Amino acid sequence: MADIVVPMTIRDLTRADLPSCRWSGSPTHLVSIATALDRAERGEVDYLCACPPSGFPLGHCGIDYARSPGAGTLWQLAVHGGLQSLGIGTQLIQAAEQRIRGRGLGRAELAVEESNPRARVLYERLGYAEFDRETQGWDDQTEEGYFVRYETQCILMRKELGPER
Ligand SMILES: CC(C)(COP(=O)(O)OP(=O)(O)OC[C@H]1O[C@@H](n2cnc3c(N)ncnc32)[C@H](O)[C@@H]1OP(=O)(O)O)[C@@H](O)C(=O)NCCC(=O)NCCS
């Protein structure tokens, strides 16, 4: 069978994309993305997505410039389950680092759950190193629709961003 090559574009996520992001989480998660888009309008956040030619977002990544002084903090990085391990997450992270450099900042940070070793290995491969650990929490919704507070131990990682090669 012949390989099919699908070009992916990284662009800013818009409100019109929100219904197409249902794959990435619960309705509460979509509300948190909408809140991030409000913050993007105020310049505090960039919110990127990776799309095939249809424009449908198959991966996304937020960058928060207000969380850690002098750094852009990547969060809500996710790639559609059917398209993981193809390099889309790597492309999103590299595009996020470019945005951070574009703001004149020299450091990228992120938090990864201790229970997510695969994502952690990916970040290490891309040059991120642990600098701390903390408990993080956020509101979410179960499949049955119950609201829950999710708390988890996270590894905080960072990368000094050199000039773009
Ligand atoms: C973590 C996550 C965002 C990574 O995205 P991804 O698109 O799968 O990441 P990449 O494909 O760039 O790299 C990951 C893997 O693909 C491999 N890979 C990278 N480029 C590749 C390519 N061109 N062809 C084939 N494999 C490739 C890497 O070696 C790596 O190997 P692994 O599957 O053994 O880990 C994604 O898996 C995800 O959404 N997971 C669920 C949510 C989550 O955990 N988010 C992170 C929160 S901190």
XYZ file of N, CA, C and O and ligand atoms in Angstrom:
708
model
N 0.840 -1.191 0.000
C 0.000 0.000 0.000
C 0.886 1.256 0.000
O 1.882 1.299 0.716
N 0.531 2.278 -0.781
C 1.340 3.499 -0.849
C 1.121 4.339 0.413
O 0.018 4.368 0.963
N 2.202 5.013 0.861
C 2.072 5.929 1.998
C 1.273 7.152 1.572
O 1.377 7.604 0.430
N 0.504 7.693 2.492
C -0.188 8.958 2.236
C 0.493 10.019 3.089
O 0.604 9.856 4.305
N 0.967 11.085 2.459
C 1.631 12.164 3.202
C 0.646 13.320 3.348
O 0.108 13.810 2.354
N 0.384 13.702 4.576
C -0.577 14.787 4.823
C 0.180 15.995 5.380
O 0.755 15.918 6.462
N 0.210 17.112 4.642
C 0.905 18.292 5.171
C 0.140 18.883 6.352
O -1.093 18.940 6.330
N 0.861 19.283 7.392
C 0.223 19.876 8.573
C 0.647 21.337 8.679
O 1.826 21.661 8.496
N -0.301 22.188 8.985
C -0.014 23.609 9.188
C -0.230 23.933 10.657
O -1.190 23.446 11.265
N 0.659 24.759 11.210
C 0.447 25.232 12.587
C -0.073 26.657 12.499
O 0.532 27.494 11.822
N -1.185 26.910 13.167
C -1.761 28.269 13.148
C -2.395 28.549 14.512
O -2.467 27.665 15.373
N -2.877 29.791 14.686
C -3.573 30.132 15.933
C -4.965 29.498 15.948
O -5.681 29.543 14.940
N -5.328 28.937 17.097
C -6.679 28.401 17.258
C -7.658 29.581 17.365
O -7.319 30.612 17.949
N -8.859 29.408 16.808
C -9.872 30.476 16.897
C -11.133 29.910 17.577
O -11.275 28.696 17.718
N -12.018 30.829 17.930
C -13.277 30.396 18.547
C -14.065 29.459 17.628
O -14.708 28.525 18.091
N -13.984 29.718 16.324
C -14.726 28.887 15.364
C -14.234 27.439 15.393
O -14.946 26.522 14.969
N -12.998 27.223 15.898
C -12.443 25.857 15.951
C -12.964 25.067 17.148
O -12.771 23.842 17.204
N -13.562 25.760 18.138
C -13.858 25.069 19.407
C -14.701 23.797 19.227
O -14.375 22.764 19.816
N -15.775 23.831 18.413
C -16.556 22.592 18.262
C -15.723 21.430 17.705
O -16.011 20.266 17.971
N -14.667 21.749 16.950
C -13.812 20.700 16.372
C -12.780 20.189 17.366
O -11.980 19.316 17.021
N -12.745 20.759 18.566
C -11.767 20.326 19.583
C -12.392 19.370 20.591
O -11.776 19.068 21.619
N -13.621 18.878 20.306
C -14.284 18.006 21.293
C -13.493 16.751 21.577
O -13.593 16.175 22.649
N -12.670 16.318 20.602
C -11.861 15.108 20.806
C -10.891 15.279 21.970
O -10.408 14.296 22.533
N -10.565 16.550 22.318
C -9.453 16.753 23.257
C -9.882 16.767 24.714
O -9.017 16.865 25.592
N -11.191 16.682 24.990
C -11.561 16.623 26.400
C -13.043 16.898 26.629
O -13.833 17.002 25.690
N -13.378 17.069 27.899
C -14.776 17.238 28.323
C -15.276 18.647 27.993
O -14.468 19.526 27.650
N -16.579 18.898 28.129
C -17.089 20.265 27.942
C -16.369 21.272 28.854
O -16.105 22.408 28.444
N -16.014 20.854 30.068
C -15.284 21.753 30.971
C -13.919 22.107 30.383
O -13.459 23.248 30.474
N -13.285 21.117 29.759
C -11.984 21.377 29.116
C -12.161 22.392 27.980
O -11.345 23.308 27.815
N -13.264 22.246 27.216
C -13.488 23.192 26.111
C -13.718 24.603 26.646
O -13.267 25.587 26.043
N -14.380 24.707 27.806
C -14.562 26.034 28.425
C -13.192 26.612 28.784
O -12.931 27.805 28.601
N -12.282 25.751 29.267
C -10.954 26.265 29.640
C -10.178 26.721 28.396
O -9.426 27.692 28.455
N -10.400 26.058 27.255
C -9.761 26.535 26.021
C -10.370 27.886 25.617
O -9.657 28.819 25.221
N -11.701 28.000 25.748
C -12.354 29.273 25.392
C -11.813 30.400 26.273
O -11.567 31.522 25.792
N -11.611 30.118 27.557
C -11.045 31.129 28.467
C -9.635 31.503 28.021
O -9.236 32.676 28.064
N -8.866 30.491 27.574
C -7.509 30.769 27.082
C -7.570 31.671 25.841
O -6.719 32.558 25.669
N -8.587 31.474 24.990
C -8.703 32.327 23.795
C -9.036 33.767 24.185
O -8.585 34.721 23.539
N -9.838 33.935 25.262
C -10.076 35.301 25.786
C -8.747 35.934 26.181
O -8.469 37.097 25.888
N -7.922 35.144 26.859
C -6.622 35.667 27.314
C -5.700 35.936 26.118
O -4.876 36.848 26.162
N -5.839 35.127 25.059
C -5.023 35.358 23.854
C -5.356 36.732 23.256
O -4.469 37.450 22.791
N -6.657 37.108 23.321
C -7.040 38.425 22.792
C -6.385 39.545 23.588
O -6.127 40.624 23.077
N -6.092 39.274 24.873
C -5.433 40.295 25.710
C -3.908 40.203 25.626
O -3.199 40.933 26.312
N -3.395 39.265 24.831
C -1.952 39.163 24.618
C -1.220 38.355 25.670
O 0.002 38.277 25.657
N -1.968 37.723 26.612
C -1.300 36.965 27.690
C -0.936 35.549 27.272
O -0.165 34.867 27.947
N -1.540 35.107 26.177
C -1.464 33.701 25.785
C -1.386 33.616 24.261
O -1.941 34.465 23.563
N -0.663 32.613 23.755
C -0.848 32.175 22.364
C -1.462 30.790 22.433
O -1.156 30.016 23.358
N -2.322 30.465 21.482
C -2.915 29.120 21.483
C -2.824 28.568 20.065
O -3.498 29.041 19.159
N -1.945 27.592 19.889
C -1.652 27.061 18.551
C -2.425 25.781 18.286
O -2.757 25.032 19.219
N -2.668 25.525 16.999
C -3.210 24.211 16.637
C -2.523 23.723 15.373
O -1.965 24.516 14.607
N -2.532 22.401 15.207
C -1.944 21.758 14.030
C -3.088 21.191 13.192
O -3.946 20.473 13.721
N -3.090 21.550 11.904
C -4.227 21.170 11.044
C -3.764 20.572 9.726
O -2.812 21.064 9.118
N -4.493 19.574 9.228
C -4.299 19.117 7.847
C -4.974 20.132 6.912
O -5.549 21.119 7.391
N -4.937 19.919 5.596
C -5.512 20.912 4.680
C -6.990 21.237 4.934
O -7.457 22.323 4.585
N -7.743 20.332 5.570
C -9.148 20.633 5.877
C -9.287 21.758 6.889
O -10.356 22.346 7.040
N -8.209 22.052 7.637
C -8.282 23.085 8.677
C -8.737 22.554 10.019
O -8.799 23.291 11.009
N -9.089 21.262 10.098
C -9.588 20.658 11.347
C -8.424 20.518 12.337
O -7.412 19.884 12.023
N -8.529 21.094 13.557
C -7.418 21.009 14.504
C -7.251 19.606 15.067
O -8.142 19.086 15.739
N -6.102 19.004 14.793
C -5.835 17.632 15.258
C -4.837 17.612 16.413
O -4.490 16.545 16.923
N -4.360 18.797 16.787
C -3.474 18.920 17.939
C -3.513 20.364 18.378
O -3.812 21.251 17.569
N -3.264 20.599 19.676
C -3.210 21.995 20.128
C -2.241 22.154 21.277
O -1.869 21.180 21.951
N -1.839 23.402 21.502
C -0.882 23.716 22.569
C -1.029 25.188 22.948
O -0.930 26.058 22.082
N -1.283 25.441 24.227
C -1.326 26.819 24.711
C 0.054 27.250 25.184
O 0.886 26.419 25.571
N 0.297 28.551 25.132
C 1.527 29.131 25.698
C 1.096 30.289 26.588
O 0.493 31.253 26.104
N 1.401 30.171 27.882
C 0.998 31.192 28.853
C 2.215 32.051 29.178
O 3.232 31.535 29.666
N 2.098 33.362 28.909
C 3.232 34.263 29.154
C 3.134 34.924 30.532
O 4.031 35.675 30.906
N 2.043 34.656 31.256
C 1.838 35.325 32.548
C 2.221 34.431 33.721
O 2.268 34.885 34.857
N 2.466 33.154 33.464
C 2.643 32.205 34.567
C 4.028 32.287 35.213
O 4.162 32.191 36.422
N 5.064 32.442 34.397
C 6.428 32.403 34.930
C 7.217 33.552 34.297
O 7.368 33.596 33.073
N 7.722 34.493 35.112
C 8.412 35.662 34.545
C 9.579 35.245 33.641
O 10.361 34.366 34.000
N 9.652 35.854 32.470
C 10.758 35.597 31.540
C 10.604 34.337 30.716
O 11.506 33.974 29.963
N 9.466 33.652 30.862
C 9.283 32.370 30.148
C 7.894 32.290 29.517
O 6.958 32.979 29.932
N 7.777 31.433 28.518
C 6.473 31.024 28.023
C 6.226 29.619 28.557
O 7.109 28.766 28.474
N 5.038 29.396 29.141
C 4.731 28.084 29.726
C 3.760 27.338 28.820
O 2.632 27.789 28.593
N 4.223 26.212 28.289
C 3.366 25.387 27.423
C 2.365 24.649 28.289
O 2.723 24.125 29.362
N 1.101 24.612 27.859
C 0.129 23.791 28.576
C -0.977 23.345 27.624
O -1.049 23.818 26.494
N -1.765 22.378 28.062
C -2.847 21.799 27.255
C -2.328 21.263 25.914
O -3.019 21.340 24.903
N -1.092 20.722 25.912
C -0.588 20.088 24.688
C -1.303 18.753 24.505
O -1.307 17.916 25.409
N -1.906 18.568 23.358
C -2.592 17.298 23.070
C -2.650 17.083 21.569
O -2.784 18.032 20.793
N -2.549 15.832 21.183
C -2.681 15.428 19.779
C -3.779 14.360 19.720
O -3.867 13.497 20.621
N -4.620 14.442 18.710
C -5.713 13.472 18.527
C -5.161 12.045 18.651
O -4.129 11.717 18.060
N -5.884 11.209 19.414
C -5.390 9.860 19.715
C -5.022 9.045 18.491
O -4.080 8.253 18.520
N -5.743 9.248 17.387
C -5.474 8.454 16.183
C -4.256 8.920 15.414
O -3.868 8.279 14.433
N -3.658 10.036 15.832
C -2.542 10.604 15.061
C -1.322 10.884 15.928
O -0.478 11.712 15.570
N -1.234 10.190 17.071
C -0.058 10.371 17.926
C 1.127 9.586 17.360
O 0.967 8.682 16.547
N 2.322 9.950 17.800
C 3.580 9.300 17.384
C 3.914 9.501 15.912
O 4.580 8.684 15.293
N 3.426 10.602 15.347
C 3.762 10.929 13.948
C 4.584 12.201 13.864
O 4.888 12.678 12.774
N 4.892 12.800 15.001
C 5.696 14.028 15.002
C 4.894 15.305 15.161
O 5.457 16.396 15.155
N 3.556 15.201 15.301
C 2.733 16.419 15.383
C 3.006 17.165 16.703
O 3.147 18.391 16.727
N 3.121 16.414 17.810
C 3.427 17.043 19.102
C 4.753 17.782 19.041
O 4.872 18.917 19.525
N 5.745 17.164 18.420
C 7.060 17.805 18.275
C 6.944 19.103 17.478
O 7.495 20.130 17.862
N 6.171 19.067 16.388
C 5.995 20.287 15.575
C 5.336 21.385 16.388
O 5.708 22.558 16.295
N 4.333 21.011 17.198
C 3.637 22.014 18.017
C 4.589 22.628 19.042
O 4.596 23.845 19.252
N 5.402 21.782 19.670
C 6.345 22.295 20.682
C 7.354 23.234 20.019
O 7.654 24.316 20.530
N 7.850 22.841 18.847
C 8.839 23.697 18.174
C 8.225 25.023 17.739
O 8.858 26.078 17.845
N 6.967 24.971 17.289
C 6.294 26.226 16.910
C 6.067 27.095 18.143
O 6.199 28.327 18.088
N 5.739 26.450 19.271
C 5.538 27.211 20.518
C 6.848 27.886 20.934
O 6.851 29.058 21.340
N 7.955 27.163 20.806
C 9.253 27.750 21.177
C 9.572 28.956 20.282
O 10.103 29.966 20.745
N 9.182 28.849 19.016
C 9.399 29.974 18.085
C 8.597 31.201 18.525
O 9.080 32.321 18.488
N 7.341 30.953 18.965
C 6.511 32.071 19.444
C 7.146 32.723 20.677
O 7.130 33.934 20.837
N 7.690 31.876 21.563
C 8.289 32.405 22.801
C 9.497 33.275 22.449
O 9.634 34.397 22.943
N 10.341 32.762 21.545
C 11.499 33.566 21.085
C 11.020 34.868 20.460
O 11.604 35.921 20.669
N 9.936 34.779 19.690
C 9.397 35.955 18.999
C 8.961 37.038 19.959
O 8.834 38.209 19.584
N 8.683 36.668 21.223
C 8.329 37.673 22.238
C 9.567 38.170 22.981
O 9.467 38.852 23.994
N 10.749 37.737 22.504
C 11.988 38.184 23.157
C 12.283 37.446 24.446
O 13.093 37.913 25.253
N 11.655 36.290 24.664
C 11.880 35.512 25.887
C 12.823 34.351 25.590
O 12.845 33.821 24.479
N 13.590 33.932 26.600
C 14.634 32.948 26.360
C 14.402 31.608 27.021
O 15.313 30.780 27.086
N 13.183 31.374 27.531
C 12.967 30.108 28.252
C 11.547 29.584 28.012
O 10.590 30.361 28.001
N 11.461 28.272 27.830
C 10.159 27.596 27.754
C 10.019 26.689 28.966
O 11.000 26.069 29.397
N 8.825 26.651 29.531
C 8.567 25.778 30.682
C 7.312 24.952 30.417
O 6.467 25.316 29.585
N 7.159 23.880 31.150
C 5.943 23.068 31.073
C 5.853 22.178 32.300
O 6.849 22.020 33.029
N 4.679 21.632 32.526
C 4.487 20.680 33.614
C 3.964 19.386 33.017
O 3.100 19.405 32.134
N 4.529 18.278 33.478
C 4.045 16.980 32.993
C 3.716 16.123 34.207
O 4.444 16.138 35.202
N 2.604 15.405 34.146
C 2.219 14.565 35.274
C 3.241 13.456 35.481
O 3.748 12.881 34.506
N 3.508 13.138 36.741
C 4.440 12.039 37.045
C 3.954 10.745 36.400
O 4.748 9.876 36.068
N 2.648 10.641 36.220
C 2.067 9.412 35.665
C 2.093 9.386 34.136
O 1.445 8.536 33.526
N 2.819 10.323 33.506
C 2.843 10.397 32.038
C 4.286 10.297 31.521
O 4.841 11.243 30.959
N 4.915 9.117 31.697
C 6.334 9.005 31.340
C 6.602 9.181 29.848
O 7.646 9.686 29.465
N 5.660 8.825 29.005
C 5.904 8.936 27.563
C 6.070 10.410 27.168
O 6.987 10.782 26.432
N 5.160 11.247 27.676
C 5.273 12.678 27.362
C 6.573 13.222 27.953
O 7.280 14.004 27.312
N 6.927 12.763 29.151
C 8.154 13.254 29.781
C 9.387 12.909 28.923
O 10.273 13.741 28.722
N 9.423 11.695 28.412
C 10.567 11.287 27.568
C 10.623 12.160 26.309
O 11.694 12.590 25.869
N 9.467 12.450 25.743
C 9.429 13.319 24.561
C 10.033 14.683 24.899
O 10.875 15.210 24.155
N 9.631 15.268 26.041
C 10.146 16.591 26.407
C 11.658 16.533 26.656
O 12.385 17.436 26.260
N 12.111 15.457 27.295
C 13.557 15.334 27.540
C 14.308 15.271 26.211
O 15.346 15.888 26.041
N 13.745 14.514 25.278
C 14.397 14.391 23.967
C 14.487 15.754 23.272
O 15.404 16.019 22.510
N 13.506 16.622 23.572
C 13.503 17.945 22.929
C 14.287 18.977 23.739
O 14.267 20.162 23.418
N 14.952 18.523 24.821
C 15.865 19.429 25.540
C 15.338 19.976 26.848
O 15.963 20.850 27.451
N 14.184 19.497 27.325
C 13.624 19.988 28.592
C 14.213 19.193 29.759
O 14.433 17.983 29.644
N 14.459 19.887 30.877
C 15.018 19.243 32.058
C 14.188 19.616 33.285
O 13.694 20.752 33.393
N 14.055 18.669 34.195
C 13.276 18.894 35.422
C 13.944 19.962 36.278
O 15.162 19.971 36.437
N 13.121 20.887 36.849
C 13.695 21.822 37.828
C 12.905 21.850 39.126
O 13.363 22.407 40.115
N 11.721 21.216 39.171
C 10.944 21.210 40.416
C 9.766 20.243 40.254
O 9.531 19.721 39.168
N 9.069 20.036 41.359
C 7.818 19.249 41.316
C 6.761 19.993 42.113
O 7.087 20.679 43.078
N 5.489 19.883 41.703
C 4.418 20.516 42.480
C 3.098 19.794 42.195
O 2.943 19.127 41.161
N 2.158 19.971 43.131
C 0.813 19.448 42.903
C 0.039 20.480 42.109
O 0.049 21.662 42.456
N -0.587 20.051 41.016
C -1.440 20.964 40.246
C -2.848 20.400 40.222
O -3.041 19.179 40.323
N -3.817 21.268 40.057
C -5.207 20.802 40.027
C -6.031 21.617 39.050
O -5.707 22.761 38.762
N -7.063 20.998 38.514
C -7.993 21.715 37.640
C -9.358 21.034 37.689
O -9.478 19.881 38.088
N -10.381 21.829 37.302
C -11.742 21.290 37.294
C -11.947 20.482 36.026
O -11.467 20.860 34.957
N -12.679 19.378 36.152
C -12.976 18.575 34.968
C -14.355 17.936 35.141
O -15.031 18.164 36.146
N -14.733 17.162 34.174
C -16.051 16.542 34.158
C -15.883 15.079 33.797
O -15.115 14.756 32.889
N -16.599 14.201 34.509
C -16.526 12.786 34.167
C -17.388 12.520 32.928
O -18.172 13.387 32.509
N -17.265 11.310 32.369
C -18.090 10.967 31.199
C -19.567 11.013 31.538
O -20.419 11.240 30.687
N -19.892 10.791 32.837
C -21.297 10.834 33.264
C -21.772 12.271 33.475
O -22.942 12.510 33.767
N -20.844 13.241 33.365
C -21.238 14.644 33.498
C -21.018 15.234 34.876
O -21.356 16.397 35.120
N -20.464 14.465 35.814
C -20.206 15.001 37.155
C -18.988 15.908 37.130
O -17.987 15.594 36.473
N -19.067 17.023 37.865
C -17.918 17.924 37.968
C -16.977 17.403 39.042
O -17.421 17.015 40.122
N -15.700 17.374 38.731
C -14.708 16.858 39.687
C -13.506 17.803 39.714
O -13.239 18.532 38.753
N -12.816 17.797 40.833
C -11.547 18.515 40.944
C -10.450 17.477 40.798
O -10.382 16.519 41.582
N -9.612 17.646 39.769
C -8.559 16.678 39.500
C -7.244 17.242 40.032
O -6.864 18.356 39.695
N -6.587 16.491 40.910
C -5.293 16.942 41.437
C -4.236 15.891 41.146
O -4.502 14.690 41.245
N -3.033 16.339 40.797
C -2.012 15.394 40.376
C -0.619 15.967 40.655
O -0.433 17.186 40.675
N 0.337 15.063 40.857
C 1.726 15.483 41.069
C 2.375 15.734 39.715
O 2.323 14.860 38.838
N 2.989 16.888 39.562
C 3.597 17.231 38.269
C 5.094 17.472 38.395
O 5.576 17.959 39.424
N 5.793 17.154 37.326
C 7.213 17.477 37.189
C 7.286 18.775 36.374
O 6.695 18.855 35.288
N 7.967 19.781 36.912
C 8.126 21.043 36.178
C 9.435 20.960 35.384
O 10.482 20.616 35.931
N 9.344 21.270 34.089
C 10.515 21.147 33.215
C 10.737 22.477 32.500
O 9.794 23.235 32.260
N 11.994 22.733 32.156
C 12.269 23.944 31.393
C 13.402 23.737 30.395
O 14.179 22.790 30.522
N 13.461 24.673 29.453
C 14.490 24.615 28.399
C 14.924 26.047 28.096
O 14.069 26.919 27.876
N 16.222 26.267 28.111
C 16.737 27.565 27.678
C 16.703 27.568 26.149
O 17.203 26.638 25.511
N 16.132 28.604 25.581
C 15.974 28.659 24.128
C 17.114 29.467 23.526
O 17.201 30.668 23.745
N 17.965 28.795 22.786
C 19.014 29.523 22.080
C 18.414 30.190 20.857
O 17.203 30.079 20.614
N 19.249 30.857 20.061
C 18.741 31.426 18.817
C 18.278 30.306 17.893
O 18.817 29.200 17.966
N 17.299 30.612 17.077
C 16.740 29.590 16.188
C 17.779 29.103 15.183
O 18.539 29.915 14.645
N 17.831 27.766 15.001
C 18.807 27.234 14.040
C 18.181 27.042 12.680
O 17.019 26.825 12.556
C 2.137 13.809 24.494
C 1.602 14.122 23.089
C 1.098 15.547 23.029
C 2.768 13.963 22.093
O 2.302 14.202 20.800
P 2.748 13.243 19.590
O 2.251 13.858 18.344
O 2.320 11.855 19.875
O 4.336 13.386 19.731
P 5.429 13.053 18.614
O 4.860 12.151 17.591
O 6.030 14.322 18.183
O 6.549 12.297 19.444
C 6.185 11.214 20.235
C 6.566 9.923 19.614
O 6.559 9.846 18.199
C 7.858 9.469 17.701
N 8.020 10.274 16.500
C 8.321 11.566 16.414
N 8.344 11.949 15.124
C 8.007 10.860 14.376
C 7.830 10.627 12.998
N 8.057 11.598 12.070
N 7.418 9.398 12.579
C 7.201 8.435 13.518
N 7.362 8.587 14.839
C 7.772 9.793 15.265
C 8.805 9.810 18.779
O 9.949 9.015 18.762
C 7.932 9.529 20.019
O 7.969 8.169 20.321
P 6.993 7.423 21.356
O 5.677 7.195 20.664
O 7.689 6.155 21.697
O 6.844 8.344 22.551
C 0.461 13.156 22.661
O 0.927 11.844 22.755
C -0.809 13.311 23.480
O -1.687 14.088 23.128
N -0.950 12.543 24.566
C -2.137 12.632 25.404
C -2.208 13.952 26.139
C -0.925 14.236 26.886
O -0.349 13.358 27.523
N -0.481 15.506 26.792
C 0.745 15.949 27.444
C 0.423 16.691 28.672
S 1.892 17.244 29.493
